[in-house]
C-alpha cells in the first residue's frame, strides 16, 4: 500500500513567479515519483520531473498531478491541482515581500440589469494556497455563492443591492471593492435621469449621513468588521430619516 502524506496544493500566482509543488508518500518499498501536467485537455508526462518537489516558473495556467510507484508496480496518483497564472506583474503585483496572502487582481463592476435577465459578477485574487471566495450582498453572506463568478440566471428586484466578495486563504483575507447592482424593468435615458436629479436634489432638506468604512491598511492586517458595520449603521440611520451615503476604503 502507498499512502500519500502530503498532497500538492493549488495556487494562484503572477506570471514569472517561481513556486514548488510538493508531494510526499510512504510505502513498504522505495518509491518513484513522476509529475504530469494538463493544458487545454491535453495531459502529458513532464520530462525529468521525477522528484518529490516540482519547481515551477509560472507561464500559463495548467493542472498538475503526481504518480507514485513502488517496486511491486503498485501506483497511486495525487490530487489534481491547478496553478492559475495572472498577467499582473506589470501593474506592480504582487507587493514586495509577498508571502502568499490574497491579493485582489480583478474587482466586480457596477451593473444595471433588467428583471429576468442574467446577472454575473466576477472577481479574482492571487494567493498561495489559492484563495477561496465568499460573496456578500448588503453585508449579508450569500450561502451558495462561493466561486470567483457570481451567477444569477434570472435577476429579481430583490437581487439589487451592494455586492462584494472576500478572498481568503491560510494567510489572511482580502475584500474586493463594493459595487452597486441595480435591477429594474426600465431605466431612464441619461437626459431624463439628469433632469430628474435637478428636480429632486434642490428639494432635499433632510438629514444626510456619510459613512466611510476603512478595511485596508498599509501596516495592519485587513479588517472585516468595517464592511458589516457600514451596512448595519446605514440601515439604522435610514430608519431615523437620514439620507445615507456609504463608501468603503
PDB file of C-alpha atoms in Angstrom:
ATOM      1  CA  UNK A   1       0.000   0.000   0.000  1.00  0.00           C
ATOM      2  CA  UNK A   2       1.157   3.512  -0.874  1.00  0.00           C
ATOM      3  CA  UNK A   3      -0.143   6.345   1.297  1.00  0.00           C
ATOM      4  CA  UNK A   4       0.161   9.999   0.265  1.00  0.00           C
ATOM      5  CA  UNK A   5       1.099  12.005   3.360  1.00  0.00           C
ATOM      6  CA  UNK A   6       1.270  15.437   1.698  1.00  0.00           C
ATOM      7  CA  UNK A   7      -0.841  16.424  -1.281  1.00  0.00           C
ATOM      8  CA  UNK A   8       0.199  19.246  -3.638  1.00  0.00           C
ATOM      9  CA  UNK A   9      -1.852  22.443  -3.308  1.00  0.00           C
ATOM     10  CA  UNK A  10      -3.496  24.691  -5.893  1.00  0.00           C
ATOM     11  CA  UNK A  11      -2.037  28.182  -6.197  1.00  0.00           C
ATOM     12  CA  UNK A  12      -2.931  31.444  -7.929  1.00  0.00           C
ATOM     13  CA  UNK A  13       0.247  33.336  -8.835  1.00  0.00           C
ATOM     14  CA  UNK A  14       1.572  36.052 -11.188  1.00  0.00           C
ATOM     15  CA  UNK A  15       3.360  35.240 -14.417  1.00  0.00           C
ATOM     16  CA  UNK A  16       7.049  34.649 -13.849  1.00  0.00           C
ATOM     17  CA  UNK A  17       6.619  33.758 -10.182  1.00  0.00           C
ATOM     18  CA  UNK A  18       8.630  30.733  -9.016  1.00  0.00           C
ATOM     19  CA  UNK A  19       6.918  28.143  -6.879  1.00  0.00           C
ATOM     20  CA  UNK A  20       7.417  24.495  -5.875  1.00  0.00           C
ATOM     21  CA  UNK A  21       4.700  21.849  -5.922  1.00  0.00           C
ATOM     22  CA  UNK A  22       5.283  19.232  -3.199  1.00  0.00           C
ATOM     23  CA  UNK A  23       4.113  15.633  -2.894  1.00  0.00           C
ATOM     24  CA  UNK A  24       5.065  13.170  -0.149  1.00  0.00           C
ATOM     25  CA  UNK A  25       4.170   9.495   0.182  1.00  0.00           C
ATOM     26  CA  UNK A  26       5.059   6.422   2.225  1.00  0.00           C
ATOM     27  CA  UNK A  27       5.225   2.767   1.210  1.00  0.00           C
ATOM     28  CA  UNK A  28       6.750  -0.612   2.094  1.00  0.00           C
ATOM     29  CA  UNK A  29       9.484  -0.210  -0.544  1.00  0.00           C
ATOM     30  CA  UNK A  30      11.350   2.734  -2.059  1.00  0.00           C
ATOM     31  CA  UNK A  31       9.089   4.984  -4.128  1.00  0.00           C
ATOM     32  CA  UNK A  32       9.379   6.615  -7.533  1.00  0.00           C
ATOM     33  CA  UNK A  33       7.687   9.906  -8.491  1.00  0.00           C
ATOM     34  CA  UNK A  34       6.559  11.198 -11.876  1.00  0.00           C
ATOM     35  CA  UNK A  35       4.748  14.526 -12.454  1.00  0.00           C
ATOM     36  CA  UNK A  36       2.171  15.169 -15.184  1.00  0.00           C
ATOM     37  CA  UNK A  37       0.578  18.383 -16.455  1.00  0.00           C
ATOM     38  CA  UNK A  38      -2.589  19.130 -18.388  1.00  0.00           C
ATOM     39  CA  UNK A  39      -3.321  22.182 -20.529  1.00  0.00           C
ATOM     40  CA  UNK A  40      -6.421  22.580 -22.708  1.00  0.00           C
ATOM     41  CA  UNK A  41      -7.447  18.921 -22.187  1.00  0.00           C
ATOM     42  CA  UNK A  42      -4.021  17.586 -23.241  1.00  0.00           C
ATOM     43  CA  UNK A  43      -2.262  15.598 -20.493  1.00  0.00           C
ATOM     44  CA  UNK A  44       1.427  14.801 -20.775  1.00  0.00           C
ATOM     45  CA  UNK A  45       4.304  13.493 -18.691  1.00  0.00           C
ATOM     46  CA  UNK A  46       6.821  16.154 -17.647  1.00  0.00           C
ATOM     47  CA  UNK A  47      10.307  15.014 -18.738  1.00  0.00           C
ATOM     48  CA  UNK A  48      12.745  14.752 -15.857  1.00  0.00           C
ATOM     49  CA  UNK A  49      10.112  15.574 -13.216  1.00  0.00           C
ATOM     50  CA  UNK A  50      10.843  12.525 -11.078  1.00  0.00           C
ATOM     51  CA  UNK A  51      11.386  14.057  -7.654  1.00  0.00           C
ATOM     52  CA  UNK A  52       9.031  14.781  -4.766  1.00  0.00           C
ATOM     53  CA  UNK A  53       9.284  18.526  -5.465  1.00  0.00           C
ATOM     54  CA  UNK A  54       8.407  20.108  -8.815  1.00  0.00           C
ATOM     55  CA  UNK A  55       9.861  23.634  -9.288  1.00  0.00           C
ATOM     56  CA  UNK A  56       7.638  25.823 -11.483  1.00  0.00           C
ATOM     57  CA  UNK A  57       8.149  29.242 -13.037  1.00  0.00           C
ATOM     58  CA  UNK A  58       4.616  30.330 -13.852  1.00  0.00           C
ATOM     59  CA  UNK A  59       3.965  30.869 -17.570  1.00  0.00           C
ATOM     60  CA  UNK A  60       0.409  29.643 -18.173  1.00  0.00           C
ATOM     61  CA  UNK A  61      -2.474  28.170 -16.226  1.00  0.00           C
ATOM     62  CA  UNK A  62      -2.184  24.369 -16.012  1.00  0.00           C
ATOM     63  CA  UNK A  63      -3.281  21.355 -13.971  1.00  0.00           C
ATOM     64  CA  UNK A  64      -0.757  19.049 -12.292  1.00  0.00           C
ATOM     65  CA  UNK A  65      -0.741  15.614 -10.680  1.00  0.00           C
ATOM     66  CA  UNK A  66       1.976  13.271  -9.404  1.00  0.00           C
ATOM     67  CA  UNK A  67       2.134   9.488  -9.851  1.00  0.00           C
ATOM     68  CA  UNK A  68       3.884   7.443  -7.159  1.00  0.00           C
ATOM     69  CA  UNK A  69       5.110   3.877  -7.850  1.00  0.00           C
ATOM     70  CA  UNK A  70       6.680   1.246  -5.609  1.00  0.00           C
ATOM     71  CA  UNK A  71       8.912  -1.693  -6.595  1.00  0.00           C
ATOM     72  CA  UNK A  72       5.880  -4.017  -6.845  1.00  0.00           C
ATOM     73  CA  UNK A  73       4.398  -1.868  -9.654  1.00  0.00           C
ATOM     74  CA  UNK A  74       1.690  -0.505  -7.378  1.00  0.00           C
ATOM     75  CA  UNK A  75       0.794   3.078  -8.307  1.00  0.00           C
ATOM     76  CA  UNK A  76      -1.275   5.912  -6.922  1.00  0.00           C
ATOM     77  CA  UNK A  77      -1.953   9.438  -8.176  1.00  0.00           C
ATOM     78  CA  UNK A  78      -2.076  12.613  -6.100  1.00  0.00           C
ATOM     79  CA  UNK A  79      -4.957  15.079  -6.309  1.00  0.00           C
ATOM     80  CA  UNK A  80      -5.105  17.212  -9.432  1.00  0.00           C
ATOM     81  CA  UNK A  81      -4.148  20.776  -8.540  1.00  0.00           C
ATOM     82  CA  UNK A  82      -4.444  23.992 -10.515  1.00  0.00           C
ATOM     83  CA  UNK A  83      -1.651  26.507 -10.991  1.00  0.00           C
ATOM     84  CA  UNK A  84      -3.548  29.618 -12.084  1.00  0.00           C
ATOM     85  CA  UNK A  85      -1.355  32.293 -13.673  1.00  0.00           C
ATOM     86  CA  UNK A  86      -2.187  36.026 -13.762  1.00  0.00           C
ATOM     87  CA  UNK A  87      -0.511  38.559 -16.047  1.00  0.00           C
ATOM     88  CA  UNK A  88      -0.279  41.321 -13.471  1.00  0.00           C
ATOM     89  CA  UNK A  89       3.419  41.835 -12.719  1.00  0.00           C
ATOM     90  CA  UNK A  90       3.476  44.981 -14.873  1.00  0.00           C
ATOM     91  CA  UNK A  91       0.911  46.591 -12.562  1.00  0.00           C
ATOM     92  CA  UNK A  92       3.146  46.175  -9.530  1.00  0.00           C
ATOM     93  CA  UNK A  93       1.617  42.966  -8.216  1.00  0.00           C
ATOM     94  CA  UNK A  94       2.241  41.094  -6.076  1.00  0.00           C
ATOM     95  CA  UNK A  95       3.505  43.522  -3.423  1.00  0.00           C
ATOM     96  CA  UNK A  96       7.084  43.273  -2.196  1.00  0.00           C
ATOM     97  CA  UNK A  97       7.739  40.592   0.428  1.00  0.00           C
ATOM     98  CA  UNK A  98       4.591  38.759  -0.697  1.00  0.00           C
ATOM     99  CA  UNK A  99       4.050  35.647   1.422  1.00  0.00           C
ATOM    100  CA  UNK A 100       1.038  34.267  -0.410  1.00  0.00           C
ATOM    101  CA  UNK A 101      -1.753  36.263   1.268  1.00  0.00           C
ATOM    102  CA  UNK A 102      -4.730  37.027  -1.023  1.00  0.00           C
ATOM    103  CA  UNK A 103      -4.279  39.962  -3.410  1.00  0.00           C
ATOM    104  CA  UNK A 104      -7.269  41.133  -5.467  1.00  0.00           C
ATOM    105  CA  UNK A 105      -6.431  41.361  -9.177  1.00  0.00           C
ATOM    106  CA  UNK A 106      -9.969  41.739 -10.585  1.00  0.00           C
ATOM    107  CA  UNK A 107     -12.822  43.664  -8.957  1.00  0.00           C
ATOM    108  CA  UNK A 108     -16.523  43.311  -9.847  1.00  0.00           C
ATOM    109  CA  UNK A 109     -18.133  46.191 -11.744  1.00  0.00           C
ATOM    110  CA  UNK A 110     -21.375  48.115 -11.216  1.00  0.00           C
ATOM    111  CA  UNK A 111     -24.247  46.899 -13.379  1.00  0.00           C
ATOM    112  CA  UNK A 112     -27.823  47.677 -14.359  1.00  0.00           C
ATOM    113  CA  UNK A 113     -29.819  44.573 -15.182  1.00  0.00           C
ATOM    114  CA  UNK A 114     -33.415  44.184 -16.318  1.00  0.00           C
ATOM    115  CA  UNK A 115     -35.731  41.897 -14.373  1.00  0.00           C
ATOM    116  CA  UNK A 116     -35.487  38.340 -15.668  1.00  0.00           C
ATOM    117  CA  UNK A 117     -32.117  38.846 -17.336  1.00  0.00           C
ATOM    118  CA  UNK A 118     -28.935  37.070 -16.129  1.00  0.00           C
ATOM    119  CA  UNK A 119     -26.656  38.759 -13.610  1.00  0.00           C
ATOM    120  CA  UNK A 120     -22.958  37.870 -13.497  1.00  0.00           C
ATOM    121  CA  UNK A 121     -20.324  39.363 -11.219  1.00  0.00           C
ATOM    122  CA  UNK A 122     -16.692  38.346 -11.374  1.00  0.00           C
ATOM    123  CA  UNK A 123     -13.598  38.796  -9.249  1.00  0.00           C
ATOM    124  CA  UNK A 124     -10.178  37.158  -8.961  1.00  0.00           C
ATOM    125  CA  UNK A 125      -7.368  37.018  -6.435  1.00  0.00           C
ATOM    126  CA  UNK A 126      -3.850  35.662  -6.225  1.00  0.00           C
ATOM    127  CA  UNK A 127      -2.756  33.577  -3.254  1.00  0.00           C
ATOM    128  CA  UNK A 128      -0.658  30.627  -2.059  1.00  0.00           C
ATOM    129  CA  UNK A 129      -2.597  28.444  -1.464  1.00  0.00           C
ATOM    130  CA  UNK A 130      -5.244  29.509  -3.984  1.00  0.00           C
ATOM    131  CA  UNK A 131      -7.894  31.639  -2.236  1.00  0.00           C
ATOM    132  CA  UNK A 132     -11.454  30.547  -1.571  1.00  0.00           C
ATOM    133  CA  UNK A 133     -14.267  33.012  -2.281  1.00  0.00           C
ATOM    134  CA  UNK A 134     -17.405  34.178  -0.488  1.00  0.00           C
ATOM    135  CA  UNK A 135     -19.857  36.749  -1.878  1.00  0.00           C
ATOM    136  CA  UNK A 136     -21.963  39.170   0.188  1.00  0.00           C
ATOM    137  CA  UNK A 137     -24.976  41.342  -0.625  1.00  0.00           C
ATOM    138  CA  UNK A 138     -25.724  44.337   1.620  1.00  0.00           C
ATOM    139  CA  UNK A 139     -23.382  42.858   4.219  1.00  0.00           C
ATOM    140  CA  UNK A 140     -25.177  39.508   4.313  1.00  0.00           C
ATOM    141  CA  UNK A 141     -23.413  36.272   3.356  1.00  0.00           C
ATOM    142  CA  UNK A 142     -24.756  34.594   0.193  1.00  0.00           C
ATOM    143  CA  UNK A 143     -24.709  30.938   1.191  1.00  0.00           C
ATOM    144  CA  UNK A 144     -24.218  29.341  -2.231  1.00  0.00           C
ATOM    145  CA  UNK A 145     -22.038  31.978  -3.906  1.00  0.00           C
ATOM    146  CA  UNK A 146     -18.541  30.637  -3.207  1.00  0.00           C
ATOM    147  CA  UNK A 147     -16.816  30.983  -6.592  1.00  0.00           C
ATOM    148  CA  UNK A 148     -14.995  33.738  -8.445  1.00  0.00           C
ATOM    149  CA  UNK A 149     -18.084  34.214 -10.582  1.00  0.00           C
ATOM    150  CA  UNK A 150     -21.442  35.042  -9.040  1.00  0.00           C
ATOM    151  CA  UNK A 151     -24.176  33.907 -11.397  1.00  0.00           C
ATOM    152  CA  UNK A 152     -27.915  34.568 -11.121  1.00  0.00           C
ATOM    153  CA  UNK A 153     -29.850  33.144 -14.066  1.00  0.00           C
ATOM    154  CA  UNK A 154     -32.942  35.343 -13.748  1.00  0.00           C
ATOM    155  CA  UNK A 155     -32.425  38.558 -11.774  1.00  0.00           C
ATOM    156  CA  UNK A 156     -35.231  39.751  -9.497  1.00  0.00           C
ATOM    157  CA  UNK A 157     -35.792  43.128  -7.862  1.00  0.00           C
ATOM    158  CA  UNK A 158     -34.723  41.574  -4.553  1.00  0.00           C
ATOM    159  CA  UNK A 159     -31.280  40.862  -6.067  1.00  0.00           C
ATOM    160  CA  UNK A 160     -30.481  44.579  -6.196  1.00  0.00           C
ATOM    161  CA  UNK A 161     -28.002  45.896  -3.653  1.00  0.00           C
ATOM    162  CA  UNK A 162     -24.333  46.351  -2.863  1.00  0.00           C
ATOM    163  CA  UNK A 163     -22.136  43.340  -3.598  1.00  0.00           C
ATOM    164  CA  UNK A 164     -18.591  42.479  -2.615  1.00  0.00           C
ATOM    165  CA  UNK A 165     -16.509  39.325  -2.305  1.00  0.00           C
ATOM    166  CA  UNK A 166     -13.995  38.093   0.276  1.00  0.00           C
ATOM    167  CA  UNK A 167     -10.970  36.087  -0.943  1.00  0.00           C
ATOM    168  CA  UNK A 168      -9.243  34.161   1.851  1.00  0.00           C
ATOM    169  CA  UNK A 169      -6.595  31.522   2.484  1.00  0.00           C
ATOM    170  CA  UNK A 170      -4.462  30.395   5.419  1.00  0.00           C
ATOM    171  CA  UNK A 171      -2.513  33.686   5.343  1.00  0.00           C
ATOM    172  CA  UNK A 172      -5.479  36.052   5.632  1.00  0.00           C
ATOM    173  CA  UNK A 173      -8.296  37.620   3.653  1.00  0.00           C
ATOM    174  CA  UNK A 174      -8.827  40.482   1.217  1.00  0.00           C
ATOM    175  CA  UNK A 175     -12.055  42.133   0.067  1.00  0.00           C
ATOM    176  CA  UNK A 176     -12.991  43.384  -3.376  1.00  0.00           C
ATOM    177  CA  UNK A 177     -14.442  46.811  -3.985  1.00  0.00           C
ATOM    178  CA  UNK A 178     -18.136  47.110  -3.188  1.00  0.00           C
ATOM    179  CA  UNK A 179     -20.337  47.649  -6.257  1.00  0.00           C
ATOM    180  CA  UNK A 180     -23.992  48.597  -6.629  1.00  0.00           C
ATOM    181  CA  UNK A 181     -26.242  46.352  -8.720  1.00  0.00           C
ATOM    182  CA  UNK A 182     -29.466  47.922  -9.989  1.00  0.00           C
ATOM    183  CA  UNK A 183     -32.361  45.679 -11.025  1.00  0.00           C
ATOM    184  CA  UNK A 184     -35.348  47.145 -12.863  1.00  0.00           C
ATOM    185  CA  UNK A 185     -37.611  46.643 -15.850  1.00  0.00           C
ATOM    186  CA  UNK A 186     -36.774  50.077 -17.229  1.00  0.00           C
ATOM    187  CA  UNK A 187     -34.028  52.643 -16.873  1.00  0.00           C
ATOM    188  CA  UNK A 188     -34.381  56.344 -17.611  1.00  0.00           C
ATOM    189  CA  UNK A 189     -32.444  57.744 -20.574  1.00  0.00           C
ATOM    190  CA  UNK A 190     -29.431  59.788 -19.428  1.00  0.00           C
ATOM    191  CA  UNK A 191     -31.072  63.157 -20.279  1.00  0.00           C
ATOM    192  CA  UNK A 192     -34.264  62.334 -18.358  1.00  0.00           C
ATOM    193  CA  UNK A 193     -32.247  60.967 -15.419  1.00  0.00           C
ATOM    194  CA  UNK A 194     -30.252  64.214 -15.216  1.00  0.00           C
ATOM    195  CA  UNK A 195     -33.446  66.290 -15.377  1.00  0.00           C
ATOM    196  CA  UNK A 196     -34.947  64.222 -12.542  1.00  0.00           C
ATOM    197  CA  UNK A 197     -31.832  64.773 -10.405  1.00  0.00           C
ATOM    198  CA  UNK A 198     -32.074  68.524 -10.929  1.00  0.00           C
ATOM    199  CA  UNK A 199     -35.686  68.476  -9.779  1.00  0.00           C
ATOM    200  CA  UNK A 200     -35.138  66.287  -6.713  1.00  0.00           C
ATOM    201  CA  UNK A 201     -31.862  67.374  -5.174  1.00  0.00           C
ATOM    202  CA  UNK A 202     -32.688  71.094  -4.695  1.00  0.00           C
ATOM    203  CA  UNK A 203     -35.693  69.934  -2.654  1.00  0.00           C
ATOM    204  CA  UNK A 204     -33.632  67.696  -0.362  1.00  0.00           C
ATOM    205  CA  UNK A 205     -33.552  69.422   3.013  1.00  0.00           C
ATOM    206  CA  UNK A 206     -33.369  66.326   5.241  1.00  0.00           C
ATOM    207  CA  UNK A 207     -30.524  64.834   7.239  1.00  0.00           C
ATOM    208  CA  UNK A 208     -27.561  63.369   5.360  1.00  0.00           C
ATOM    209  CA  UNK A 209     -25.105  60.816   6.776  1.00  0.00           C
ATOM    210  CA  UNK A 210     -21.740  59.927   5.219  1.00  0.00           C
ATOM    211  CA  UNK A 211     -20.379  56.543   6.328  1.00  0.00           C
ATOM    212  CA  UNK A 212     -16.809  55.538   5.488  1.00  0.00           C
ATOM    213  CA  UNK A 213     -15.655  52.011   6.303  1.00  0.00           C
ATOM    214  CA  UNK A 214     -11.886  51.607   6.020  1.00  0.00           C
ATOM    215  CA  UNK A 215     -10.950  47.969   5.553  1.00  0.00           C
ATOM    216  CA  UNK A 216      -7.432  48.082   4.098  1.00  0.00           C
ATOM    217  CA  UNK A 217      -4.406  49.357   5.996  1.00  0.00           C
ATOM    218  CA  UNK A 218      -0.794  49.524   4.920  1.00  0.00           C
ATOM    219  CA  UNK A 219       0.704  48.389   8.235  1.00  0.00           C
ATOM    220  CA  UNK A 220      -2.140  46.355   9.721  1.00  0.00           C
ATOM    221  CA  UNK A 221      -3.997  43.196   8.620  1.00  0.00           C
ATOM    222  CA  UNK A 222      -7.176  43.818   6.657  1.00  0.00           C
ATOM    223  CA  UNK A 223     -10.288  44.167   8.795  1.00  0.00           C
ATOM    224  CA  UNK A 224     -13.655  42.508   8.286  1.00  0.00           C
ATOM    225  CA  UNK A 225     -15.920  44.410  10.693  1.00  0.00           C
ATOM    226  CA  UNK A 226     -15.998  47.838   8.914  1.00  0.00           C
ATOM    227  CA  UNK A 227     -17.874  46.334   5.975  1.00  0.00           C
ATOM    228  CA  UNK A 228     -20.707  44.949   8.066  1.00  0.00           C
ATOM    229  CA  UNK A 229     -20.631  47.990  10.368  1.00  0.00           C
ATOM    230  CA  UNK A 230     -21.288  50.338   7.453  1.00  0.00           C
ATOM    231  CA  UNK A 231     -24.257  48.298   6.278  1.00  0.00           C
ATOM    232  CA  UNK A 232     -25.727  47.944   9.794  1.00  0.00           C
ATOM    233  CA  UNK A 233     -25.325  51.642  10.536  1.00  0.00           C
ATOM    234  CA  UNK A 234     -26.779  52.678   7.181  1.00  0.00           C
ATOM    235  CA  UNK A 235     -29.943  50.653   7.869  1.00  0.00           C
ATOM    236  CA  UNK A 236     -30.288  52.217  11.318  1.00  0.00           C
ATOM    237  CA  UNK A 237     -29.724  55.770  10.066  1.00  0.00           C
ATOM    238  CA  UNK A 238     -32.214  55.310   7.224  1.00  0.00           C
ATOM    239  CA  UNK A 239     -34.817  54.288   9.791  1.00  0.00           C
ATOM    240  CA  UNK A 240     -34.054  57.564  11.611  1.00  0.00           C
ATOM    241  CA  UNK A 241     -34.744  59.581   8.465  1.00  0.00           C
ATOM    242  CA  UNK A 242     -31.214  60.081   7.161  1.00  0.00           C
ATOM    243  CA  UNK A 243     -30.203  60.045   3.534  1.00  0.00           C
ATOM    244  CA  UNK A 244     -27.153  57.742   3.714  1.00  0.00           C
ATOM    245  CA  UNK A 245     -24.068  57.706   1.500  1.00  0.00           C
ATOM    246  CA  UNK A 246     -21.814  54.694   2.182  1.00  0.00           C
ATOM    247  CA  UNK A 247     -18.220  54.329   0.998  1.00  0.00           C
ATOM    248  CA  UNK A 248     -15.630  51.576   1.517  1.00  0.00           C
ATOM    249  CA  UNK A 249     -11.887  52.222   1.550  1.00  0.00           C
TER     250      UNK A 249
END
